[in-house]
Short mmCIF file of C-alpha atoms and ligand atoms in Angstrom, two decimals:
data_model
loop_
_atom_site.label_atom_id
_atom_site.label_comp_id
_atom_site.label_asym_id
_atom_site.label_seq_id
_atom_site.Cartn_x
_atom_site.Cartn_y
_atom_site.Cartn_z
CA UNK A 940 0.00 0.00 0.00
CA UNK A 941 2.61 2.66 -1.40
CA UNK A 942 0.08 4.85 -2.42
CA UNK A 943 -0.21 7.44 0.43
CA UNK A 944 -0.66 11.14 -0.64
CA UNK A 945 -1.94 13.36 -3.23
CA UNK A 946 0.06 14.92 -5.74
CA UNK A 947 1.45 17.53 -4.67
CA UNK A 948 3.27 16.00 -1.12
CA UNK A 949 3.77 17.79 1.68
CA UNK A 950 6.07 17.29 5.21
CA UNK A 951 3.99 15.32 6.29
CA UNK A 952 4.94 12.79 3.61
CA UNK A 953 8.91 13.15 4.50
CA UNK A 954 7.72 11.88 8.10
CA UNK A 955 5.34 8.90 6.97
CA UNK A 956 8.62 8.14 4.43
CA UNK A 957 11.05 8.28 7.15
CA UNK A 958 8.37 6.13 9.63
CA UNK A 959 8.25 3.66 7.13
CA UNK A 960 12.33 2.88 6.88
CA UNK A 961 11.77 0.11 9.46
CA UNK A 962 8.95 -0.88 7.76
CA UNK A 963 10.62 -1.51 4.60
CA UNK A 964 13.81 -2.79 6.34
CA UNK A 965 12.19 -5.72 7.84
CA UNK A 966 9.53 -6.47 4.51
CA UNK A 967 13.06 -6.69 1.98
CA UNK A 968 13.24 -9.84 0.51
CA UNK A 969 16.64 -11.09 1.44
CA UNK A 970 17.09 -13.72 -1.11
CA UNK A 971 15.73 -11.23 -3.95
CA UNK A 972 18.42 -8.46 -2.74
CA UNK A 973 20.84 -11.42 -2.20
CA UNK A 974 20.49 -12.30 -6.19
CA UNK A 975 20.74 -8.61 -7.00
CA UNK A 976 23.76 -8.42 -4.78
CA UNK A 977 25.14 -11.54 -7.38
CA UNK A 978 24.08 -9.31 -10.91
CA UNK A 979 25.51 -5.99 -9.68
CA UNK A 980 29.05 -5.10 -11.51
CA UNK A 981 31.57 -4.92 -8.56
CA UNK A 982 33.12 -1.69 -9.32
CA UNK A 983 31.95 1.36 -8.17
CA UNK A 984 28.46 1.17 -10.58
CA UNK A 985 26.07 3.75 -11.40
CA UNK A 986 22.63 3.54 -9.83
CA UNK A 987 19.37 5.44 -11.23
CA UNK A 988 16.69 4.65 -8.44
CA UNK A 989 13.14 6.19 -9.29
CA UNK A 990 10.17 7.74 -7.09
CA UNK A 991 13.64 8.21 -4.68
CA UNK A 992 11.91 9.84 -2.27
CA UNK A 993 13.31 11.26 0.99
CA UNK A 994 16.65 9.04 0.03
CA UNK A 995 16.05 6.17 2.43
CA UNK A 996 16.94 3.14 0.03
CA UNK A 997 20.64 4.69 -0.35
CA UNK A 998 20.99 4.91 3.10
CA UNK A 999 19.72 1.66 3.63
CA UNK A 1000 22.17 0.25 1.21
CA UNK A 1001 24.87 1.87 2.62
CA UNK A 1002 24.67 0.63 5.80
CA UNK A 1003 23.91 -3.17 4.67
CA UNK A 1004 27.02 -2.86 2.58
CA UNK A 1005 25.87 -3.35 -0.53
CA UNK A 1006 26.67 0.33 -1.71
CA UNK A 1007 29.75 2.15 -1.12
CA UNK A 1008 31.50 4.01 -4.00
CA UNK A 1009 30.41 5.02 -7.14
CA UNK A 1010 26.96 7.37 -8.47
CA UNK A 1011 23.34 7.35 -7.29
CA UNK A 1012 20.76 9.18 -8.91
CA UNK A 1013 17.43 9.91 -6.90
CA UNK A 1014 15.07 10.55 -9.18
CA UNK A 1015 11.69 12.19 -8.20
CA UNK A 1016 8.66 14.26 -9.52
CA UNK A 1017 8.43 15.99 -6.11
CA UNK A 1018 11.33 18.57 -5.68
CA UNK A 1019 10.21 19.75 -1.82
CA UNK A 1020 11.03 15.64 -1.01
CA UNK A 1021 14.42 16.19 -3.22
CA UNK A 1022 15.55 19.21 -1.05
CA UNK A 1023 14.05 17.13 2.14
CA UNK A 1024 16.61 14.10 0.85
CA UNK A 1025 19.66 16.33 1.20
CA UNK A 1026 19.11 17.03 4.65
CA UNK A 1027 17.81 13.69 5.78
CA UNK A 1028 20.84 12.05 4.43
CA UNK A 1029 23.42 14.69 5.89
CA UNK A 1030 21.75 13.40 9.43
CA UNK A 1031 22.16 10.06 8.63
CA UNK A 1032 25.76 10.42 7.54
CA UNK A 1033 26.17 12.12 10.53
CA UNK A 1034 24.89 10.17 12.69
CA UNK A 1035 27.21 7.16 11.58
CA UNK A 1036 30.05 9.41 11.36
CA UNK A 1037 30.34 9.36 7.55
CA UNK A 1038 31.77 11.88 5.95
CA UNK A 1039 29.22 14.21 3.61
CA UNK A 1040 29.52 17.18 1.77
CA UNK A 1041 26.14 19.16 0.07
CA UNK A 1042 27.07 19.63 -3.48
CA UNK A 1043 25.10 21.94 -6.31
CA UNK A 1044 23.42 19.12 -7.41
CA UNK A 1045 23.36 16.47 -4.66
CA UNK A 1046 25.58 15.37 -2.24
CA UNK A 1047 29.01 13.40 -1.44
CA UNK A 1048 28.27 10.60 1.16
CA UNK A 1049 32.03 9.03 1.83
CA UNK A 1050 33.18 7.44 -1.45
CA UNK A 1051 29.46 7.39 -3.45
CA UNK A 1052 28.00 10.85 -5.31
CA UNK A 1053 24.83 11.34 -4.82
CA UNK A 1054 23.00 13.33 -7.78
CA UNK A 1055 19.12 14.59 -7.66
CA UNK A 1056 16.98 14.97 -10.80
CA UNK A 1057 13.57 16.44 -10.22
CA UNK A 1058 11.05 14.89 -13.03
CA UNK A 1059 8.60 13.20 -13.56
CA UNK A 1060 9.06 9.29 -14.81
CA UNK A 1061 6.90 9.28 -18.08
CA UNK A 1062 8.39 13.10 -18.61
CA UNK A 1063 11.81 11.88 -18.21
CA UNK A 1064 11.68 8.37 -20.61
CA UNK A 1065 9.68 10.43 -23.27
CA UNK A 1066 12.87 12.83 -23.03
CA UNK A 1067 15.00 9.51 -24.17
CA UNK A 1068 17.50 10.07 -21.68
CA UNK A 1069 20.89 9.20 -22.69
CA UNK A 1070 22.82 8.54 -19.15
CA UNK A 1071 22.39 4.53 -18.71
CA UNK A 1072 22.75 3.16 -15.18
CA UNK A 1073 24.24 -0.34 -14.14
CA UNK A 1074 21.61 -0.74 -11.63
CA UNK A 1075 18.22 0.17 -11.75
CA UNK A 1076 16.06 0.28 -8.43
CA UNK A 1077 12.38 1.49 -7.77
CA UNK A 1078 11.35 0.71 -4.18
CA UNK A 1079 7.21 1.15 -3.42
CA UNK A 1080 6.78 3.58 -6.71
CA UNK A 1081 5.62 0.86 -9.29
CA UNK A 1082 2.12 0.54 -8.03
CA UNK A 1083 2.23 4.71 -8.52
CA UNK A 1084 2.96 4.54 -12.38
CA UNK A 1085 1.56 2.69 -15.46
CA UNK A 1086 4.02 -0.57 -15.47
CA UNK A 1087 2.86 -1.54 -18.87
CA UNK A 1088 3.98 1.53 -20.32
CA UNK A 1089 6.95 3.14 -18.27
CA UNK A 1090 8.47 -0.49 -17.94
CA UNK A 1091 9.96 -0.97 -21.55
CA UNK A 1092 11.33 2.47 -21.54
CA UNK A 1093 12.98 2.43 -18.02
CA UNK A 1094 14.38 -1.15 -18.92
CA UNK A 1095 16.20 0.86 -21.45
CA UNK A 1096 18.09 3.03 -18.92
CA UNK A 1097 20.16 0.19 -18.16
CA UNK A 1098 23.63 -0.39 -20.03
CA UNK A 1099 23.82 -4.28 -21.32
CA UNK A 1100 23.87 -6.39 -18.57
CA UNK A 1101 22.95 -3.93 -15.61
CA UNK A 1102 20.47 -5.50 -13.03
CA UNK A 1103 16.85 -4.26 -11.58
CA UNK A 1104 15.66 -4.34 -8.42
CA UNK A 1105 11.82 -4.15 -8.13
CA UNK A 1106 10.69 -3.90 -4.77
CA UNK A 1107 7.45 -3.26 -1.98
CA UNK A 1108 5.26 -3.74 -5.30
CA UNK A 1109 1.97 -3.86 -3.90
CA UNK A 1110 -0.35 -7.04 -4.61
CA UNK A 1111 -3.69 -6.47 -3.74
CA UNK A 1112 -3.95 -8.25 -0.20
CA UNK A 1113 -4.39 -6.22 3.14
CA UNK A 1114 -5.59 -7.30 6.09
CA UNK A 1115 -6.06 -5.40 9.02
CA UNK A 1116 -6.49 -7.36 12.80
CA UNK A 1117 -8.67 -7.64 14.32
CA UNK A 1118 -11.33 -8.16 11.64
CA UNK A 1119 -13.30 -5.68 11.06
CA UNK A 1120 -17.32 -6.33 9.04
CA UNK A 1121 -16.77 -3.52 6.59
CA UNK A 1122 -12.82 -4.46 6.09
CA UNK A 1123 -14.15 -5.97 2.72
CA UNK A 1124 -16.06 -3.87 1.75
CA UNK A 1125 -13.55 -1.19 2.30
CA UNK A 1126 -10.56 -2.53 0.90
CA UNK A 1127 -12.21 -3.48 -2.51
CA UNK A 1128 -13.19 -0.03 -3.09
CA UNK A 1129 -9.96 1.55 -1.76
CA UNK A 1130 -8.33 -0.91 -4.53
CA UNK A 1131 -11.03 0.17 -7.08
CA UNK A 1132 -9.41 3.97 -6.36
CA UNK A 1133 -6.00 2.91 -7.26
CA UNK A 1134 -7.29 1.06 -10.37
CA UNK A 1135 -9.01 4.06 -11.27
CA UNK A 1136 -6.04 6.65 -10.11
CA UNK A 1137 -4.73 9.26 -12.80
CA UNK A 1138 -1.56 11.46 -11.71
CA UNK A 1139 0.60 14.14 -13.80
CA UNK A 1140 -1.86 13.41 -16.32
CA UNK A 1141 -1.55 9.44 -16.77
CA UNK A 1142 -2.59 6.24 -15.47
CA UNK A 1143 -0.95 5.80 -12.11
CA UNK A 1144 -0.59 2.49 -10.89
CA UNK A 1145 -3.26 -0.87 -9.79
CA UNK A 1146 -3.83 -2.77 -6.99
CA UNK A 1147 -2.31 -5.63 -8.38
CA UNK A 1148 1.53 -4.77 -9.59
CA UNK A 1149 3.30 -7.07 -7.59
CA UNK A 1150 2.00 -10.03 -9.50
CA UNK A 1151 1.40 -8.35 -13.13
CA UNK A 1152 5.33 -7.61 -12.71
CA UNK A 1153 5.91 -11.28 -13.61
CA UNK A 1154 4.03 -10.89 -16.96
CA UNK A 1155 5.20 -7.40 -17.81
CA UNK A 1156 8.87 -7.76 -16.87
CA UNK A 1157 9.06 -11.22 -19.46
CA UNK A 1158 7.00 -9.12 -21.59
CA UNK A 1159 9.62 -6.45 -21.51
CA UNK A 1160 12.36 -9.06 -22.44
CA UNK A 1161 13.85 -8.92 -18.36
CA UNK A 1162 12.12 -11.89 -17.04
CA UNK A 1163 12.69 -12.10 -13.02
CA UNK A 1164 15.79 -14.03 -12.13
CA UNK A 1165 14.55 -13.66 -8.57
CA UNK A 1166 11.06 -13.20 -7.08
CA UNK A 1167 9.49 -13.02 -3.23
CA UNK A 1168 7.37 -11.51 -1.29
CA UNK A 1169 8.07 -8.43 0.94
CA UNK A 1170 5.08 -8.08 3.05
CA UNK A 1171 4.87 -5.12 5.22
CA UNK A 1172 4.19 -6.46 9.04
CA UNK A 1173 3.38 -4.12 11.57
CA UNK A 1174 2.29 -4.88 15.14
CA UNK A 1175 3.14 -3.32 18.77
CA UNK A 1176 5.28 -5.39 20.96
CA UNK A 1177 4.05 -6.82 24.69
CA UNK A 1178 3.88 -3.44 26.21
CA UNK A 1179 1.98 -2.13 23.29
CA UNK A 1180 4.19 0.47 21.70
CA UNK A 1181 4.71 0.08 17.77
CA UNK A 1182 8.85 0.05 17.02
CA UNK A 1183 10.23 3.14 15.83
CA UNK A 1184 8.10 5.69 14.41
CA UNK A 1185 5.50 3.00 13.12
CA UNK A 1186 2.59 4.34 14.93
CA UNK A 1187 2.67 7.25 12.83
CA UNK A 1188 3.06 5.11 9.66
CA UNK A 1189 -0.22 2.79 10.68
CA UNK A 1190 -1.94 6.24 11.12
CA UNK A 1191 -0.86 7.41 7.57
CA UNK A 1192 -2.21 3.82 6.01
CA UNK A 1193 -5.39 4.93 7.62
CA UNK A 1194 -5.26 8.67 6.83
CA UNK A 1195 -4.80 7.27 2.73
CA UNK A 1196 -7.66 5.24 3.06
CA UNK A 1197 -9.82 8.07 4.60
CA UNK A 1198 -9.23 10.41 1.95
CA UNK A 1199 -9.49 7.94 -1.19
CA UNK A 1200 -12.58 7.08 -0.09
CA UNK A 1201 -14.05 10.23 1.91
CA UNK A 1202 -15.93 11.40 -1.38
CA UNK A 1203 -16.76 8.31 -2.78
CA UNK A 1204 -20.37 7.63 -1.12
CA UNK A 1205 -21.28 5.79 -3.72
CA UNK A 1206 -19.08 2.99 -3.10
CA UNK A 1207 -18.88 3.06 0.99
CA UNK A 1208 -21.00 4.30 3.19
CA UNK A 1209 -20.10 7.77 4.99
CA UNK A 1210 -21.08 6.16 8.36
CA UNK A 1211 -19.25 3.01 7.58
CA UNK A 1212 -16.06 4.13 7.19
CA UNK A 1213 -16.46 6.91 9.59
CA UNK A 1214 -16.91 3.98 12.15
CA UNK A 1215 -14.51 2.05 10.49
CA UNK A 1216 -12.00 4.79 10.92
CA UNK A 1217 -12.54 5.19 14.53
CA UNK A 1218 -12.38 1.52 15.46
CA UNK A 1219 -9.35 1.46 13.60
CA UNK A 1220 -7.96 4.33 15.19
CA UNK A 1221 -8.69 3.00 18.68
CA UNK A 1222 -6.95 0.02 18.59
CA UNK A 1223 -3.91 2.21 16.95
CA UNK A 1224 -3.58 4.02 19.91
CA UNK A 1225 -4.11 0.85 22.09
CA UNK A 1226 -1.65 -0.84 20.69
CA UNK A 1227 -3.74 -3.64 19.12
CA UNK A 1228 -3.87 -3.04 15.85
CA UNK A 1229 -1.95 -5.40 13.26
CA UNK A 1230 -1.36 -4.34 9.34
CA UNK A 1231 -0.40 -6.47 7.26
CA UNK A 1232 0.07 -5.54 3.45
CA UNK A 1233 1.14 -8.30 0.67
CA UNK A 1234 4.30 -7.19 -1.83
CA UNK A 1235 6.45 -8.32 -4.07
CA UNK A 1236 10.65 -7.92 -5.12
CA UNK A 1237 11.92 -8.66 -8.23
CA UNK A 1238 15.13 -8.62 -9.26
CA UNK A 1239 17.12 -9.68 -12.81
CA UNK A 1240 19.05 -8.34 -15.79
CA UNK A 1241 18.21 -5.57 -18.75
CA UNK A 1242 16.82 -6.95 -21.50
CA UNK A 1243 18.67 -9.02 -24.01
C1 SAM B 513 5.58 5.72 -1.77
S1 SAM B 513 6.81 6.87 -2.19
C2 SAM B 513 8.28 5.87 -2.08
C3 SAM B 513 9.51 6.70 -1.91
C4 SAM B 513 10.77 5.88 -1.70
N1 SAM B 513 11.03 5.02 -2.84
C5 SAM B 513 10.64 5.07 -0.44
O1 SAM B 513 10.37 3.87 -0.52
O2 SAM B 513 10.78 5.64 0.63
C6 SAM B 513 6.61 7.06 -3.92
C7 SAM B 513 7.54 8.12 -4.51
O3 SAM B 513 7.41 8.11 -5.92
C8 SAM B 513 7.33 9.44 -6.38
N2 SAM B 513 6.54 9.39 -7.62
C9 SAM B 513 5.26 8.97 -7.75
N3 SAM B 513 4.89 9.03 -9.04
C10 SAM B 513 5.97 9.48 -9.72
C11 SAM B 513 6.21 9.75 -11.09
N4 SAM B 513 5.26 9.56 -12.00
N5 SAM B 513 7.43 10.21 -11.45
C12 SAM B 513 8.41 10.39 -10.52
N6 SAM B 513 8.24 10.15 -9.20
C13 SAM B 513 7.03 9.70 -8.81
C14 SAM B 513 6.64 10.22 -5.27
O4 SAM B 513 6.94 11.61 -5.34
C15 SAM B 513 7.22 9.54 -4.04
O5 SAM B 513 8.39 10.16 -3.61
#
C-alpha cells in the first residue's frame, strides 16, 4: 500500500517516508536483494533509483554494505522531497560518522555521489535520456505509475547487462487485525481507487503490480531471475508500543484510506467508514492493531 498522498506531497509525507524505513527494512526480501547483490558489476556502478523519495533506500544500502563508491541518482517528480533528501541524508551520515559534503546538485556521502533529478518518470523516458545506469532500483513507486507503459522504456536506462531491483510492489492483499465487518467492503473499493487513479496526467498504478510484474517484466524481455514476497508487518510489541516511528506510519495507512474514499459515497458508506475509521484508530492508539500488506521484489538483468 505505497500509495499514500496526493500529488502535490507535503512534510507530512517526509515523516510517513522516514516512519516507514523500518517498515521496509524488515519487509526486503533477502534472497531477492541477495540475487541482486550476485548481478551488480563490482566496481563502483552507477545507480538510477526512481520515485527516490526522501533518500532512504541509499541509506539503507549503505549501511547493509551493498553500496559504497560510485553514483546514485534519486530521481523524483516531487522537488520539496528532493531538497528534504539532502538534509535527511546529511543526518544520517552524521549520525554514523560518515563523511558528507552538500554539493550543487546532490551530495558526497564518503566514497558514493549522490546526484538529484527532479522529473517526472513518463516526462523523463519520453525525453529519451541518454545517461544509462548499471543498476536500476524502484522501491514502493511501481504501483504509482503505469508498469505496462513506463516499464519498456525504463528497462532501457540500463547499459547491457545492468540489473533491476523491483521492490514493496503492492499485490492487492491487506488485512487489518482484528477483523473488522466492513474491512471488505472497504478494501475493494480503496483498490477500485487505485485502479481508477490518474496522476501528472496518466494512469498511475493498480492494486495488483506485484503479481502483473511477472508478466510485464518477461514481456519487456527482463524476465525475473529472482522473485518473493516483501510483506509489510506491523504490530506493537508486549507493552503495546509500535517500534520506531510505526505508529505514525499505521496512522498514515489509515489517513490514505480516509481520503481515497471520503468522497466516494457511492461505493462506501459515509457512516461506515467513519466507524470504520474510529475503530481502527482506537486500537492504533491501544496498541492492538496489526497491518499487514502483501508485496512483491523482483530482481534480474536488462533486457537481451
Ligand atoms: C511511496 S513513495 C516511495 C519513496 C521511496 N522510494 C521510499 O520507498 O521511501 C513514492 C515516490 O514516488 C514518487 N513518484 C510517484 N509518481 C511518480 C512519477 N510519475 N514520477 C516520478 N516520481 C514519482 C513520489 O513523489 C514519491 O516520492
Amino acid at each position: 500500500m505505497t500509495c499514500f498522498g496526493e500529488a502535490s506531497m507535503t512534510w507530512d509525507y517526509a515523516r510517513y517516508l522516514a516512519a516507514k524505513t523500518t517498515v521496509d527494512d524488515r519487509a526486503l526480501n533477502r534472497p531477492v536483494l541477495a540475487e541482486l547483490r550476485r548481478l551488480m558489476p563490482a566496481c563502483a556502478p552507477r545507480f538510477l533509483e526512481v520515485g527516490a523519495g526522501l533518500g532512504t533506500m541509499v541509506a539503507r544500502l549503505m549501511d547493509w554494505g551493498a553500496v559504497g563508491a560510485g553514483e546514485y541518482i534519486l530521481l523524483d517528480a516531487d522537488q520539496q522531497l528532493l531538497d528534504g533528501s539532502r538534509r535527511w541524508l546529511c543526518d544520517w551520515a552524521a549520525a554514523r560518522g560518515l563523511r558528507s559534503d552538500l554539493l550543487p546538485d546532490g551530495l558526497q556521502l564518503g566514497d558514493l555521489r549522490v546526484r538529484l533529478v527532479h522529473a517526472e518518470l513518463g516526462s523523463y523516458l519520453e525525453a529519451a535520456p541518454a545517461a544509462l545506469a548499471d543498476v536500476l532500483i524502484a522501491n514502493a513507486v511501481l504501483d504509482l505509475v503505469d508498469v505496462p507503459a513506463i516499464l519498456p522504456g525504463l528497462l532501457r536506462l540500463l547499459t547491457p547487462g545492468g540489473a533491476y531491483w523491483l521492490t514493496i510492489n503492492y499485490d492487492g492483499e491487506s488485512i487489518f487485525a482484528p477483523g473488522h465487518p466492513d474491512d471488505d467492503q472497504i478494501m475493494h473499493a480503496y483498490h477500485r481507487d487505485m485502479d481508477e487513479r490518474i496522476r501528472y496526467g496518466r494512469p498511475a498504478g493498480e492494486s495488483q503490480t506485484g503479481r502483473h510484474l511477472f508478466h510485464n517484466l518477461r514481456a519487456a524481455g527482463a524476465p525475473a531471475l529472482a522473485a518473493g514476497s516483501s510483506d509489510w508487518v506491523v504490530s506493537a510489541g508486549p507493552d503495546g508500543s509500535y517500534p520506531g516511528k510505526e505508529a505514525y506510519f499505521l496512522r498514515s495507512i489509515l489517513n490514505t484510506i480516509h481520503s481515497a474514499l471520503r468522497n466516494r459515497p457511492d461505493r462506501v458508506e459515509p457512516a461506515h467508514l467513519a466507524d470504520w475509521l474510529e475503530v481502527r484508530g482506537r486500537q492504533l492508539a491501544a496498541g492492538e492493531l496489526v497491518y499487514i500488506a502483501h508485496q512483491l521484489d523482483f530482481a534480474g538483468r536488462s533486457p537481451g
